[in-house]
């Protein structure tokens, strides 16, 4: 029951002293670079309504790209709502998301395609169906450390019925804040609003951006409609260093920041004072193997945590990301990498940490047992942070992984301890210089990639020297066997309590 | 062998398309890359067939070996594959009558409504590097446009990519349209993308499921 509601606060959440990786000067440098990209490289926009709004304010369009003057961008940053209350059916579950504070909340993520079923000690992967959505929402309703629920999987009904079915399942099964994420058919929005009765109970995520520096037309339409309704939306941009962004941390941050700022600007042109959560997810591509996204390796963990430095710099609420394991099944490696990711994302002060529970295989898969594991470990991590207000982050990270693994019967040997330290060192130590020259070189690279028309090939090719300099972490895996029987019983107990 | 040919081969292995490429060991920016060197060689009247036989082919073979040994990674392979593609384009007018061993034309597209292109681009480049003549017709391409491209270019292979459960159904649509046009049996259809599977390929009547770019390459090379 720890910390359901901190003292003197009407809200849930974990209040911590935040740790920053970048100085204000570094943040300013990234901001300058992003403004330069928006002014000189522009953002690809095809949505007619968006084009009109931008042009009315003095942005200019050429060859499909919108060049946005920094004045409009900076004005929008000022205008954006800095404090958002996300309400819930049970008002003790309301969340106060404040851009300048570091009160942290954890929730689920999606949309996963697959669900792992636990049978006779083994996991079986299958396509997600409606019952999975019901089960996961019910499990999360019962988990102490789930502060909000993002739709984990979609119901497998006709496109026509998807959005309403999903909303109804949420309303019937949770008293926590409902993050519907996406709508399949935006025309359903009015019906959804009348179904929930109170708009403040819901929020969305819009993946408006296609990296590098372009807006997806159909999502732009949805985004505008959410903003018009004054419903909070997380602007999501998820470049992958090495394929849709430069491999360089500085280059990727500058690009993802420009991307989110472009949509944030659009939002404030639609409605000044828009309720936005900044969701930049600068992950990396696994260039060592098959270029699949890396969500939970030290390079990604570091970059994602740095995003909170930018959101705190702007004072805009942050929709963070943590705990998306790259592993296909619950195992010691998954627990270790998730734990490091939660710890650093918590310390970064990201207020609304999305995807934090249940996720495996780079957002492709969820697993009921994993939600329970994740809830237990997050609970332990909160205790570690609360133990001393002036915590030592390195110590918490080391202890956190050790305790998390031992909760499930895995004791760390010295090789494992060394691996934890090596991952922690990587997360702490920047590999690059934050200088005006480096920013300029990266801006030039982004421009070149976009002009070429085959940006992923340009980013891949130019990643070769950074790759050899060790910009992508490479280390050992955490092996062992988890004890999961109890969790399985716990899951069955929760679901049985609903009488099916 | 001329020094120039040796230089071309060296730069191909280093994956440097032109003088702007930094390479990866030390910064090589400013030094001529494959395109500049190939142009120079042609000016010096070195036969294009020699460049092909003594620089490009053995260079790419070496890259393939380095990749198999784990010394080279995908970006390295990609960079070298791009060098070959650029060089062949420059040499094309000089190669009349020379038998360029193309493994066949491969059209690739991401289906309608789907903007995911990272995987598709990698597949395109890897196949190009392994000797296929690749024509990439882009993302969110309508079934009718794909069929139109097939009719115009008459490729031996058609590759379709989808990353969304909501768009993968368009793959079946393309196949049905090709059947209606009576040209389904003239091409080999290969599909891929995260939600797609061997089973799905069978269900919609595609010929090959490629789990990743190399799986696709191995399966296609057997047919080419
Ligand atoms: C990057 C990404 C994006 C980027 C795409 C950038 C780009 N330029 O491609 C952006 C941000 C734009 C994006 C947008 C969206 N995305 Co997306 N995206 C991803 C992500 C994280 C990675 C995909 C990727 O690039 N992988 C790396 C490459 C190398 O792998 P690959 O594509 O699988 O390709 C390999 C193989 O599959 C195969 N292959 C692929 N194609 C082909 C073709 C042939 C012929 C062959 C032989 C082989 C082959 O070989 C490739 C190389 O080895 C996936 C999750 C995931 N882990 O897959 C989600 C994911 C695919 N996206 C998803 C969603 C929901 C969306 C959005 C709808 C989000 C939204 N709410 O707006 C939009 C849709 C936009 C649209 N209309 O297409 C979902 C799909 C869920 C579903 N049920 O379908 C996923 C699974 C994430 C999730 N769990 O939520 N996305």
Coordinates of C-alpha atoms in Angstrom, one line a residue, chain A residues 111 113-114 159 210 216-217 240 243-244 287-291 328 364 448 454-458 460-469, chain B residues 13-17 20-25 71-76 78-79 82 115 117-118 121-122 125 136 163 165 194-196 212:
Chain A
X111 CA -0.9 -1.9 -28.7
X113 CA -0.3 -8.0 -31.2
X114 CA 0.3 -11.1 -29.1
X159 CA -13.3 -2.2 -37.2
X210 CA 6.9 9.6 -39.0
X216 CA 1.3 11.2 -40.9
X217 CA -1.9 12.6 -42.5
X240 CA 15.2 4.6 -34.0
X243 CA 17.5 3.9 -39.2
X244 CA 15.0 6.7 -38.8
X287 CA 22.6 -2.7 -35.7
X288 CA 24.5 -5.6 -34.2
X289 CA 21.9 -8.0 -35.6
X290 CA 18.7 -7.4 -37.5
X291 CA 18.0 -3.7 -37.0
X328 CA 10.2 -12.5 -25.9
X364 CA 4.8 -6.7 -29.7
X448 CA 21.1 15.1 -46.1
X454 CA 16.1 7.1 -48.7
X455 CA 16.7 8.4 -45.2
X456 CA 17.0 4.9 -43.5
X457 CA 19.9 4.0 -45.8
X458 CA 21.7 7.2 -45.1
X460 CA 22.3 3.2 -41.5
X461 CA 25.4 3.9 -43.5
X462 CA 26.5 6.9 -41.4
X463 CA 26.1 4.9 -38.2
X464 CA 29.2 2.8 -39.0
X465 CA 31.8 4.9 -37.3
X466 CA 29.7 5.5 -34.1
X467 CA 29.0 1.8 -34.0
X468 CA 32.7 1.0 -33.9
X469 CA 33.2 3.7 -31.2
Chain B
X13 CA 34.7 -3.2 -49.2
X14 CA 34.9 0.0 -47.0
X15 CA 31.4 0.9 -48.3
X16 CA 32.3 4.4 -49.5
X17 CA 30.0 5.5 -52.3
X20 CA 31.6 12.6 -48.9
X21 CA 31.6 9.2 -47.1
X22 CA 33.6 9.0 -44.0
X23 CA 34.1 5.2 -44.0
X24 CA 34.5 3.8 -40.5
X25 CA 38.1 3.1 -39.5
X71 CA 33.1 -9.0 -38.6
X72 CA 30.8 -6.9 -40.7
X73 CA 27.4 -5.7 -39.6
X74 CA 24.3 -5.0 -41.6
X75 CA 25.1 -1.3 -42.1
X76 CA 28.5 -2.3 -43.6
X78 CA 24.3 -2.1 -46.9
X79 CA 26.9 0.5 -47.6
X82 CA 24.9 0.6 -52.4
X115 CA 3.7 3.7 -43.8
X117 CA 9.2 1.2 -44.5
X118 CA 12.4 0.5 -42.5
X121 CA 14.1 -0.7 -47.4
X122 CA 16.5 -3.1 -45.8
X125 CA 19.0 -3.0 -50.3
X136 CA 11.1 0.1 -54.8
X163 CA 3.5 -4.1 -40.4
X165 CA -2.8 -6.2 -38.7
X194 CA 6.0 -8.3 -38.1
X195 CA 2.4 -9.5 -38.2
X196 CA 2.9 -11.7 -41.2
X212 CA 13.9 -11.1 -42.3

